Short mmCIF file of C-alpha atoms and ligand atoms in Angstrom, two decimals:
data_model
loop_
_atom_site.label_atom_id
_atom_site.label_comp_id
_atom_site.label_asym_id
_atom_site.label_seq_id
_atom_site.Cartn_x
_atom_site.Cartn_y
_atom_site.Cartn_z
CA MET J 757 11.09 19.20 17.96
CA ARG J 758 14.62 18.36 19.07
CA LEU J 759 16.68 17.02 16.20
CA SER J 760 18.44 14.61 18.59
CA GLN J 761 15.07 12.87 18.97
CA PHE J 762 13.58 13.37 15.51
CA PHE J 763 13.63 10.51 13.00
CA MET J 764 15.32 12.23 10.06
CA PRO J 765 17.89 9.89 8.52
CA THR J 766 19.85 12.22 6.22
CA LEU J 767 22.37 10.94 3.68
CA ARG J 768 25.66 12.64 2.95
CA GLU J 769 26.24 10.77 -0.30
CA THR J 770 24.14 11.31 -3.40
CA PRO J 771 22.05 8.15 -3.95
CA ALA J 772 23.08 6.59 -7.26
CA GLU J 773 19.55 5.58 -8.30
CA ALA J 774 18.16 9.12 -8.24
CA GLU J 775 18.15 10.80 -11.65
CA ILE J 776 16.53 14.13 -10.85
CA VAL J 777 17.29 16.69 -8.19
CA SER J 778 14.01 16.37 -6.25
CA HIS J 779 14.45 12.62 -5.92
CA ARG J 780 18.06 13.04 -4.75
CA LEU J 781 17.11 15.72 -2.23
CA MET J 782 14.08 13.84 -0.88
CA LEU J 783 16.26 10.79 -0.20
CA ARG J 784 19.17 12.82 1.19
CA ALA J 785 16.93 14.90 3.47
CA GLY J 786 15.29 11.76 4.86
CA MET J 787 11.81 12.59 3.55
CA VAL J 788 11.01 9.26 1.87
CA ARG J 789 12.35 5.75 1.46
CA GLN J 790 11.44 3.39 -1.37
CA SER J 791 9.62 0.27 -0.17
CA ALA J 792 9.18 -1.33 -3.62
CA ALA J 793 9.52 0.05 -7.16
CA GLY J 794 7.42 3.23 -7.29
CA ILE J 795 6.07 2.67 -3.75
CA TYR J 796 7.31 4.89 -0.94
CA THR J 797 7.23 5.26 2.80
CA TRP J 798 6.84 8.86 3.91
CA LEU J 799 9.19 9.57 6.80
CA PRO J 800 8.24 12.25 9.36
CA LEU J 801 9.91 15.17 7.53
CA GLY J 802 8.33 14.27 4.19
CA LEU J 803 4.94 13.59 5.73
CA ARG J 804 4.88 17.07 7.26
CA VAL J 805 5.22 18.61 3.79
CA LEU J 806 2.70 16.22 2.26
CA ARG J 807 0.14 17.13 4.93
CA LYS J 808 0.69 20.87 4.46
CA ILE J 809 0.12 20.59 0.72
CA GLU J 810 -2.91 18.41 1.32
CA ASN J 811 -4.37 21.04 3.64
CA ILE J 812 -3.92 23.89 1.19
CA VAL J 813 -5.54 21.77 -1.52
CA ARG J 814 -8.37 20.95 0.90
CA GLU J 815 -8.94 24.59 1.88
CA GLU J 816 -9.18 25.70 -1.73
CA GLN J 817 -11.54 22.84 -2.62
CA ASN J 818 -13.78 23.76 0.31
CA ALA J 819 -13.65 27.43 -0.71
CA ALA J 820 -14.73 26.42 -4.22
CA GLY J 821 -17.79 24.70 -2.74
CA ALA J 822 -16.65 21.08 -3.01
CA GLN J 823 -17.39 18.71 -0.10
CA GLU J 824 -14.93 16.18 1.24
CA LEU J 825 -15.70 12.49 1.63
CA LEU J 826 -13.41 9.48 1.68
CA MET J 827 -13.78 6.58 -0.71
CA PRO J 828 -11.86 3.31 -0.25
CA THR J 829 -8.70 2.35 -2.13
CA ILE J 830 -10.13 -1.06 -3.06
CA GLN J 831 -13.05 -1.12 -5.50
CA PRO J 832 -15.29 -3.87 -6.94
CA ALA J 833 -14.47 -4.74 -10.56
CA ASP J 834 -18.17 -4.89 -11.46
CA LEU J 835 -18.51 -1.10 -11.37
CA TRP J 836 -15.77 -0.85 -13.97
CA ARG J 837 -17.47 -3.50 -16.08
CA GLU J 838 -20.55 -1.27 -16.11
CA SER J 839 -18.62 1.70 -17.43
CA GLY J 840 -16.70 -0.47 -19.87
CA ARG J 841 -13.32 0.52 -18.50
CA TYR J 842 -12.42 -2.77 -16.79
CA ASP J 843 -11.00 -4.22 -19.98
CA ASP J 844 -9.87 -0.90 -21.46
CA TYR J 845 -7.65 0.09 -18.55
CA GLY J 846 -5.10 -2.63 -19.27
CA LYS J 847 -2.04 -3.53 -17.28
CA GLU J 848 -1.90 -0.25 -15.37
CA MET J 849 -4.73 -1.50 -13.18
CA LEU J 850 -3.77 -3.64 -10.21
CA ARG J 851 -6.35 -6.44 -10.12
CA ILE J 852 -7.02 -8.39 -6.97
CA THR J 853 -9.17 -11.43 -6.20
CA ASP J 854 -10.61 -11.74 -2.70
CA ARG J 855 -11.02 -15.04 -0.78
CA HIS J 856 -14.50 -15.53 -2.26
CA GLY J 857 -13.14 -15.25 -5.77
CA ARG J 858 -14.60 -11.78 -6.36
CA ASP J 859 -12.72 -9.49 -8.71
CA MET J 860 -11.51 -6.33 -7.01
CA LEU J 861 -8.99 -3.65 -7.91
CA TYR J 862 -6.85 -0.99 -6.27
CA GLY J 863 -8.39 2.23 -7.61
CA PRO J 864 -6.34 4.16 -10.18
CA THR J 865 -9.12 6.84 -10.14
CA ASN J 866 -12.70 7.01 -8.86
CA GLU J 867 -15.16 8.01 -11.60
CA GLU J 868 -17.06 4.70 -11.35
CA LEU J 869 -17.20 4.55 -7.56
CA ILE J 870 -18.43 8.13 -7.18
CA THR J 871 -21.04 7.65 -9.92
CA ASP J 872 -22.29 4.63 -7.98
CA ILE J 873 -22.47 6.64 -4.75
CA PHE J 874 -24.32 9.42 -6.52
CA ARG J 875 -26.88 7.25 -8.33
CA ARG J 876 -27.90 5.44 -5.15
CA ASP J 877 -29.05 8.56 -3.33
CA VAL J 878 -29.49 11.51 -5.65
CA LYS J 879 -32.66 11.47 -7.69
CA SER J 880 -33.77 15.06 -8.24
CA TYR J 881 -32.46 18.18 -9.97
CA ARG J 882 -33.16 19.92 -6.65
CA ASP J 883 -30.11 18.20 -5.16
CA LEU J 884 -27.83 19.68 -7.81
CA PRO J 885 -25.25 21.04 -8.30
CA LYS J 886 -22.84 18.99 -6.16
CA ALA J 887 -19.09 18.63 -6.11
CA LEU J 888 -17.50 15.89 -4.01
CA TYR J 889 -13.82 15.20 -3.46
CA HIS J 890 -11.43 13.04 -1.55
CA ILE J 891 -7.70 12.86 -0.97
CA GLN J 892 -6.76 9.23 -1.27
CA TRP J 893 -3.97 6.92 -2.41
CA LYS J 894 -4.20 5.61 -5.96
CA PHE J 895 -2.35 2.78 -7.64
CA ARG J 896 -1.27 2.66 -11.28
CA ASP J 897 1.07 -0.08 -12.31
CA GLU J 898 3.19 2.26 -14.43
CA VAL J 899 5.59 0.50 -16.82
CA ARG J 900 8.40 2.80 -15.76
CA PRO J 901 7.92 4.24 -12.30
CA ARG J 902 10.70 6.79 -12.01
CA PHE J 903 11.93 10.02 -10.51
CA GLY J 904 10.86 9.02 -7.00
CA VAL J 905 7.38 10.22 -6.02
CA MET J 906 7.15 12.21 -9.26
CA ARG J 907 5.97 9.14 -11.16
CA GLY J 908 5.14 6.54 -8.56
CA ARG J 909 2.93 3.47 -8.74
CA GLU J 910 1.21 4.36 -5.47
CA PHE J 911 0.57 8.10 -5.19
CA LEU J 912 -1.68 10.52 -3.33
CA MET J 913 -4.27 12.31 -5.45
CA LYS J 914 -6.97 14.83 -4.69
CA ASP J 915 -9.87 14.00 -6.98
CA THR J 916 -13.08 15.99 -7.24
CA TYR J 917 -16.21 15.01 -9.14
CA SER J 918 -18.89 17.50 -10.17
CA PHE J 919 -22.55 16.76 -10.86
CA ASP J 920 -24.81 19.18 -12.73
CA LEU J 921 -28.18 19.11 -14.37
CA ASP J 922 -27.09 20.58 -17.69
CA GLN J 923 -24.05 21.43 -19.76
CA GLU J 924 -24.07 25.07 -18.80
CA GLY J 925 -23.94 24.19 -15.10
CA ALA J 926 -21.22 21.62 -15.70
CA ARG J 927 -19.19 24.16 -17.61
CA ARG J 928 -19.47 26.56 -14.70
CA ALA J 929 -18.27 23.85 -12.30
CA TYR J 930 -15.32 23.23 -14.62
CA ASN J 931 -14.41 26.88 -14.71
CA ARG J 932 -14.66 27.22 -10.97
CA MET J 933 -12.24 24.33 -10.50
CA PHE J 934 -9.95 25.86 -13.12
CA ILE J 935 -9.65 28.99 -11.00
CA ALA J 936 -9.44 27.03 -7.73
CA TYR J 937 -6.45 25.20 -9.22
CA LEU J 938 -4.66 28.41 -10.12
CA ARG J 939 -5.23 29.68 -6.58
CA THR J 940 -4.04 26.42 -5.03
CA PHE J 941 -0.81 26.34 -6.99
CA GLU J 942 -0.18 30.01 -6.29
CA ARG J 943 -0.45 29.34 -2.55
CA LEU J 944 2.09 26.55 -2.96
CA GLY J 945 4.51 29.09 -4.40
CA LEU J 946 4.21 27.71 -7.94
CA LYS J 947 3.53 29.38 -11.25
CA THR J 948 1.39 27.02 -13.30
CA VAL J 949 0.49 27.01 -16.94
CA PRO J 950 -2.87 25.53 -17.96
CA MET J 951 -2.73 23.65 -21.27
CA ALA J 952 -5.60 22.22 -23.29
CA ALA J 953 -5.10 18.45 -23.42
CA ASP J 954 -6.52 15.21 -24.70
CA THR J 955 -8.63 13.28 -22.24
CA GLY J 956 -7.03 9.81 -22.55
CA PRO J 957 -8.61 6.98 -20.52
CA ILE J 958 -10.81 9.35 -18.46
CA GLY J 959 -12.73 10.38 -21.58
CA GLY J 960 -14.74 13.43 -22.59
CA ASP J 961 -14.05 16.31 -24.90
CA LEU J 962 -12.70 19.12 -22.72
CA SER J 963 -9.64 18.90 -20.56
CA HIS J 964 -6.80 21.00 -19.21
CA GLU J 965 -3.53 20.02 -17.63
CA PHE J 966 -1.73 22.32 -15.22
CA HIS J 967 2.02 22.33 -15.61
CA ILE J 968 4.68 23.95 -13.53
CA LEU J 969 7.74 25.05 -15.41
CA ALA J 970 10.93 23.21 -14.47
CA ASP J 971 13.95 22.13 -16.51
CA THR J 972 13.56 18.53 -15.39
CA GLY J 973 9.86 18.26 -16.32
CA GLU J 974 8.74 15.21 -18.27
CA SER J 975 6.90 17.19 -20.95
CA GLU J 976 8.44 19.58 -23.39
CA ALA J 977 6.29 22.72 -23.14
CA PHE J 978 5.81 25.65 -25.48
CA LEU J 979 4.29 28.86 -24.28
CA HIS J 980 3.50 32.32 -25.39
CA GLY J 981 6.16 34.74 -24.14
CA ASP J 982 3.52 37.04 -22.66
CA TYR J 983 2.38 34.35 -20.26
CA LEU J 984 5.10 34.98 -17.72
CA SER J 985 3.87 38.52 -17.06
CA PHE J 986 0.26 37.47 -17.04
CA ASP J 987 -1.77 37.13 -13.83
CA PRO J 988 -4.90 35.10 -14.54
CA ILE J 989 -6.43 35.34 -11.09
CA GLY J 990 -5.18 38.71 -10.04
CA ASP J 991 -7.62 41.01 -11.74
CA GLY J 992 -11.10 40.55 -10.48
CA VAL J 993 -12.20 37.38 -12.22
CA ASP J 994 -15.86 36.64 -11.57
CA TYR J 995 -15.37 33.09 -10.34
CA ASP J 996 -18.99 32.11 -10.68
CA GLY J 997 -19.45 33.79 -13.98
CA ASP J 998 -18.75 32.45 -17.41
CA LEU J 999 -15.03 31.88 -17.62
CA GLN J 1000 -15.22 30.58 -21.14
CA PRO J 1001 -13.11 33.41 -22.55
CA LEU J 1002 -10.47 32.83 -19.88
CA VAL J 1003 -10.35 29.10 -20.45
CA ASP J 1004 -10.27 29.47 -24.22
CA LYS J 1005 -7.83 32.39 -24.46
CA TRP J 1006 -5.18 30.64 -22.05
CA THR J 1007 -5.13 27.51 -23.64
CA SER J 1008 -4.43 28.50 -27.26
CA LEU J 1009 -1.21 29.94 -25.92
CA TYR J 1010 0.37 26.82 -24.45
CA ALA J 1011 1.11 23.36 -25.66
CA ALA J 1012 3.35 20.45 -24.87
CA ALA J 1013 5.24 18.12 -27.17
CA ASP J 1014 3.45 14.85 -26.61
CA ASP J 1015 0.41 13.19 -28.10
CA LYS J 1016 -1.99 14.83 -25.63
CA HIS J 1017 -1.61 18.41 -26.85
CA ASP J 1018 -2.32 20.32 -29.99
CA THR J 1019 1.13 21.64 -30.82
CA ALA J 1020 0.17 22.32 -34.42
CA ARG J 1021 -2.51 24.77 -33.36
CA PHE J 1022 -0.06 26.51 -31.06
CA ALA J 1023 2.48 26.85 -33.87
CA ASP J 1024 -0.22 28.34 -36.14
CA GLU J 1025 -1.38 30.88 -33.61
CA VAL J 1026 1.76 32.09 -31.90
CA PRO J 1027 4.38 34.05 -33.84
CA GLU J 1028 7.86 32.55 -33.61
CA ASP J 1029 9.42 35.50 -31.80
CA LYS J 1030 6.80 35.15 -29.04
CA ARG J 1031 7.33 31.44 -28.39
CA LEU J 1032 9.18 30.09 -25.40
CA GLU J 1033 10.34 26.52 -25.18
CA THR J 1034 10.65 25.01 -21.74
CA ARG J 1035 9.77 21.86 -19.82
CA GLY J 1036 6.80 21.19 -17.59
CA ILE J 1037 5.62 18.92 -14.77
CA GLU J 1038 1.92 18.04 -14.80
CA VAL J 1039 0.58 18.71 -11.31
CA GLY J 1040 -3.12 18.82 -12.08
CA HIS J 1041 -5.59 17.67 -14.73
CA ILE J 1042 -9.27 18.53 -15.12
CA PHE J 1043 -11.90 16.91 -17.34
CA TYR J 1044 -15.40 17.66 -18.52
CA PHE J 1045 -16.87 14.42 -19.80
CA GLY J 1046 -20.61 15.12 -19.56
CA SER J 1047 -22.70 11.96 -19.46
CA LYS J 1048 -20.02 9.37 -20.32
CA TYR J 1049 -20.29 7.59 -16.94
CA SER J 1050 -23.80 8.65 -15.93
CA GLU J 1051 -25.33 7.16 -19.09
CA ALA J 1052 -23.36 3.93 -18.89
CA MET J 1053 -24.13 3.50 -15.19
CA GLY J 1054 -27.65 4.91 -15.04
CA ALA J 1055 -26.97 7.97 -12.88
CA THR J 1056 -30.06 9.99 -13.76
CA VAL J 1057 -32.09 12.70 -12.04
CA GLN J 1058 -35.57 14.06 -12.61
CA ASP J 1059 -35.48 17.52 -14.15
CA ALA J 1060 -38.04 20.27 -13.40
CA ASP J 1061 -40.46 18.72 -15.93
CA GLY J 1062 -40.21 15.31 -14.31
CA LYS J 1063 -38.09 13.94 -17.15
CA SER J 1064 -35.25 11.57 -16.31
CA VAL J 1065 -31.88 12.90 -17.55
CA PRO J 1066 -28.31 11.64 -17.12
CA VAL J 1067 -26.30 13.89 -14.85
CA GLN J 1068 -23.49 16.00 -16.38
CA MET J 1069 -20.12 15.25 -14.82
CA GLY J 1070 -16.53 16.41 -14.64
CA SER J 1071 -13.50 15.17 -12.71
CA TYR J 1072 -10.55 17.16 -11.40
CA GLY J 1073 -7.25 15.74 -10.16
CA ILE J 1074 -4.24 17.14 -8.31
CA GLY J 1075 -1.11 15.04 -7.79
CA VAL J 1076 -0.57 15.77 -4.10
CA SER J 1077 2.49 13.53 -3.60
CA ARG J 1078 3.91 14.59 -6.98
CA LEU J 1079 3.64 18.22 -5.81
CA VAL J 1080 6.19 17.60 -3.05
CA ALA J 1081 8.77 16.72 -5.70
CA ALA J 1082 7.55 19.41 -8.10
CA ILE J 1083 7.99 22.15 -5.49
CA ILE J 1084 11.55 20.96 -4.88
CA GLU J 1085 12.27 20.97 -8.62
CA ALA J 1086 11.08 24.58 -8.70
CA SER J 1087 12.79 25.68 -5.49
CA HIS J 1088 16.28 24.45 -4.58
CA ASP J 1089 19.95 25.39 -4.91
CA ASP J 1090 23.28 23.55 -4.74
CA ASP J 1091 22.98 23.18 -0.97
CA GLY J 1092 19.50 21.70 -0.88
CA ILE J 1093 15.78 22.42 -0.74
CA ILE J 1094 14.28 25.91 -0.24
CA TRP J 1095 10.72 25.46 1.04
CA PRO J 1096 8.07 28.10 0.39
CA ALA J 1097 6.78 29.22 3.82
CA SER J 1098 3.34 27.73 3.08
CA VAL J 1099 4.57 24.12 2.97
CA THR J 1100 7.76 24.08 5.02
CA PRO J 1101 8.02 21.07 7.38
CA PHE J 1102 9.12 23.38 10.23
CA ASP J 1103 8.97 27.18 10.30
CA VAL J 1104 12.37 27.74 11.92
CA GLY J 1105 15.62 25.81 12.24
CA LEU J 1106 17.48 26.54 15.48
CA LEU J 1107 21.16 25.57 15.51
CA ASN J 1108 23.07 25.19 18.75
CA LEU J 1109 26.68 25.22 17.55
CA LYS J 1110 28.05 24.11 20.92
CA PRO J 1111 25.65 22.00 22.96
CA GLY J 1112 26.88 21.80 26.56
CA ASN J 1113 28.02 25.41 26.48
CA GLU J 1114 26.12 27.42 29.08
CA ALA J 1115 25.59 30.48 26.88
CA THR J 1116 24.42 28.63 23.73
CA ASP J 1117 22.24 26.21 25.71
CA GLY J 1118 20.59 29.10 27.57
CA ALA J 1119 20.04 31.21 24.44
CA CYS J 1120 18.65 28.25 22.49
CA GLN J 1121 16.31 27.23 25.28
CA LYS J 1122 14.95 30.78 25.48
CA LEU J 1123 14.42 30.92 21.71
CA TYR J 1124 12.96 27.42 21.52
CA ASP J 1125 10.45 28.15 24.26
CA GLY J 1126 9.57 31.60 22.93
CA LEU J 1127 9.06 30.46 19.35
CA ASN J 1128 7.04 27.41 20.35
CA LYS J 1129 4.88 29.57 22.60
CA ALA J 1130 4.18 31.86 19.65
CA GLY J 1131 2.89 28.85 17.74
CA LEU J 1132 5.87 28.35 15.43
CA ASP J 1133 7.15 24.91 14.57
CA VAL J 1134 10.85 24.78 15.46
CA LEU J 1135 13.40 22.13 14.60
CA TYR J 1136 16.12 22.50 17.24
CA ASP J 1137 19.49 21.01 16.28
CA ASP J 1138 20.75 20.14 19.75
CA ARG J 1139 22.97 17.28 18.52
CA LYS J 1140 26.60 17.05 19.51
CA ASP J 1141 28.01 17.45 16.03
CA ARG J 1142 30.37 19.72 14.09
CA PRO J 1143 28.99 23.17 13.17
CA GLY J 1144 29.75 22.41 9.50
CA ALA J 1145 27.59 19.31 9.58
CA LYS J 1146 24.78 21.29 11.21
CA PHE J 1147 24.92 24.03 8.60
CA ALA J 1148 24.88 21.44 5.83
CA SER J 1149 21.91 19.49 7.13
CA MET J 1150 19.89 22.62 7.87
CA ASP J 1151 20.54 23.95 4.35
CA LEU J 1152 19.71 20.53 2.90
CA ILE J 1153 16.27 20.31 4.51
CA GLY J 1154 15.49 23.87 3.45
CA LEU J 1155 13.60 25.54 6.32
CA PRO J 1156 13.01 29.20 5.33
CA THR J 1157 14.65 30.73 8.42
CA GLN J 1158 17.59 29.61 10.53
CA VAL J 1159 18.63 30.93 13.93
CA ILE J 1160 22.30 30.17 14.49
CA CYS J 1161 23.60 30.22 18.01
CA GLY J 1162 27.39 30.16 18.50
CA PRO J 1163 29.21 30.63 21.83
CA ARG J 1164 30.85 33.98 21.06
CA GLU J 1165 27.63 35.76 20.11
CA ALA J 1166 25.52 33.93 22.69
CA GLU J 1167 27.73 35.21 25.51
CA GLN J 1168 26.70 38.69 24.43
CA GLY J 1169 23.05 37.75 24.12
CA ARG J 1170 23.12 37.67 20.34
CA VAL J 1171 22.33 35.16 17.59
CA GLU J 1172 22.55 35.05 13.82
CA LEU J 1173 19.41 35.02 11.68
CA LYS J 1174 19.79 33.46 8.25
CA ASN J 1175 17.36 33.55 5.36
CA ARG J 1176 17.73 30.21 3.55
CA ALA J 1177 16.58 31.54 0.17
CA THR J 1178 18.79 34.63 -0.05
CA GLY J 1179 21.60 33.51 2.27
CA VAL J 1180 21.42 36.93 3.96
CA LYS J 1181 22.58 36.82 7.58
CA ASP J 1182 21.92 39.29 10.38
CA ILE J 1183 23.34 39.38 13.90
CA VAL J 1184 20.67 40.48 16.36
CA SER J 1185 19.84 40.25 20.04
CA ILE J 1186 17.86 37.22 21.22
CA GLU J 1187 14.89 39.48 21.92
CA ALA J 1188 15.08 41.04 18.47
CA ALA J 1189 15.26 37.55 16.92
CA LEU J 1190 12.15 36.50 18.81
CA THR J 1191 10.31 39.65 17.77
CA ALA J 1192 11.35 39.34 14.13
CA LEU J 1193 10.28 35.70 13.91
CA THR J 1194 7.02 35.99 15.81
CA ASP J 1195 5.79 39.34 14.56
CA THR J 1196 4.23 38.61 11.19
CA SER J 1197 3.73 42.34 10.51
CA THR J 1198 7.49 42.85 10.05
CA GLY J 1199 7.46 40.43 7.16
CA THR J 1200 10.55 38.64 8.44
CA ALA J 1201 8.65 35.86 10.15
CA PRO J 1202 8.17 32.72 8.08
C1 P5A W 2715 -9.01 13.48 -12.59
C2 P5A W 2715 -9.37 13.17 -11.18
C3 P5A W 2715 -7.46 11.65 -13.34
O1 P5A W 2715 -7.17 10.56 -12.86
N1 P5A W 2715 -9.71 11.27 -12.53
C4 P5A W 2715 -9.93 11.79 -11.19
C5 P5A W 2715 -8.88 12.17 -13.29
N2 P5A W 2715 -6.56 12.45 -13.91
S1 P5A W 2715 -5.00 12.13 -14.12
O2 P5A W 2715 -4.46 13.15 -14.95
O3 P5A W 2715 -4.81 10.81 -14.60
O4 P5A W 2715 -4.32 12.24 -12.71
C6 P5A W 2715 -4.44 13.43 -11.94
C7 P5A W 2715 -3.10 13.89 -11.43
O5 P5A W 2715 -2.48 12.87 -10.64
C8 P5A W 2715 -1.07 12.96 -10.76
N3 P5A W 2715 -0.53 11.65 -11.18
C9 P5A W 2715 0.55 11.07 -10.61
N4 P5A W 2715 1.34 11.44 -9.60
C10 P5A W 2715 2.35 10.63 -9.26
N5 P5A W 2715 2.61 9.45 -9.87
C11 P5A W 2715 1.83 9.03 -10.89
N6 P5A W 2715 2.07 7.85 -11.48
C12 P5A W 2715 0.74 9.84 -11.31
N7 P5A W 2715 -0.22 9.75 -12.27
C13 P5A W 2715 -0.98 10.85 -12.17
C14 P5A W 2715 -0.76 14.02 -11.80
O6 P5A W 2715 -0.42 15.23 -11.15
C15 P5A W 2715 -2.09 14.17 -12.54
O7 P5A W 2715 -2.27 15.46 -13.06
#
């Protein structure tokens, strides 16, 4: 993609309304624009990151055995009357009346709708277990939407729902999602801390939140000092087995200072010299609520003895749009964003410092063609602008690798390779640059 043609309206000034660094950087880099309070348009650069995150989340859900479907954003109010949540949900729910006077709502979550889908077609224990998910926009009329897409009113969530015959099966589904979440966040370049939490309006008696550690996080988090050297998925966990010890042991070690977590238990169990105080951003939340919805809504199956039993359910959410901001909170410096390779909007930034110059134009064209041919996504800054402005915007948008092409080096067939994260620069031949960037075995390619 040529930057001269790409719609990426960057801002030089820091937007006054943005209180946290991810919000400032997302606006400055031209990733999003606010359309109404807590409601955002995703511009091309931001959408590329959102889609990459979505795909990693999707791959890990598929690998964990969940199947994708797509439910609508608008739901009938009657389903929520059945579960009893229509009145409970309060002002956070956006209620709509259609032209026939029917009560509808913009879904803040999908427990009711999925239970309805399940009960219509699944009747036998033979069809279990099942886990179904979708990646869909949600709406919650938050009192204080803030921090950009971090706490929006409209936001993209991946939500999975599991259906099992009995508690043991449901517990296994919960554990499998627990591990799938750790794997997902690891692929996004994030270190997450699972914390036992209260279930709030979703209900049930078992729940974990997944927090990433960042100074600007909304929750104050406490964790056991040993956690940072601990690798929960690195040492041969039997994903299908009983993860009860894993789930139980992790969770007594972390807590957050709000009404959803058991800080008192944490304080009892963890010696003072082993406690770390930090802040966290909640990027995922999983729930085991058993038969709360299936009983209320009549989602039953026949068991092996022909007896009708309510299905055991859990639900599992990941804040996909929030993750874009969370990754930036975890990975930036004074000059801008530093994308992990797995979610970067483009793999390589190519800077032509003197468009119109025969040597730089020729070198850039050769690199642009070669990198594209090798399947890399390249953002080619071919604009007629000052080199300083080009350096600044490339650093701001945070692509992991930059290829800088100035006239003096280009005349000798050389370019500069820059690693955005470390700032390390290397002058190499055009051929060597192409090899380094396209040969994944060298480890230098993004
Ligand atoms: C789990 C899936 C649920 O809604 N029902 C379906 C359950 N859980 S949750 O904790 O309420 O939300 C799941 C994740 O969505 C993100 N999230 C938000 N992201 C941006 N703006 C918001 N206003 C917002 N609210 C929730 C969080 O990452 C949360 O963990």
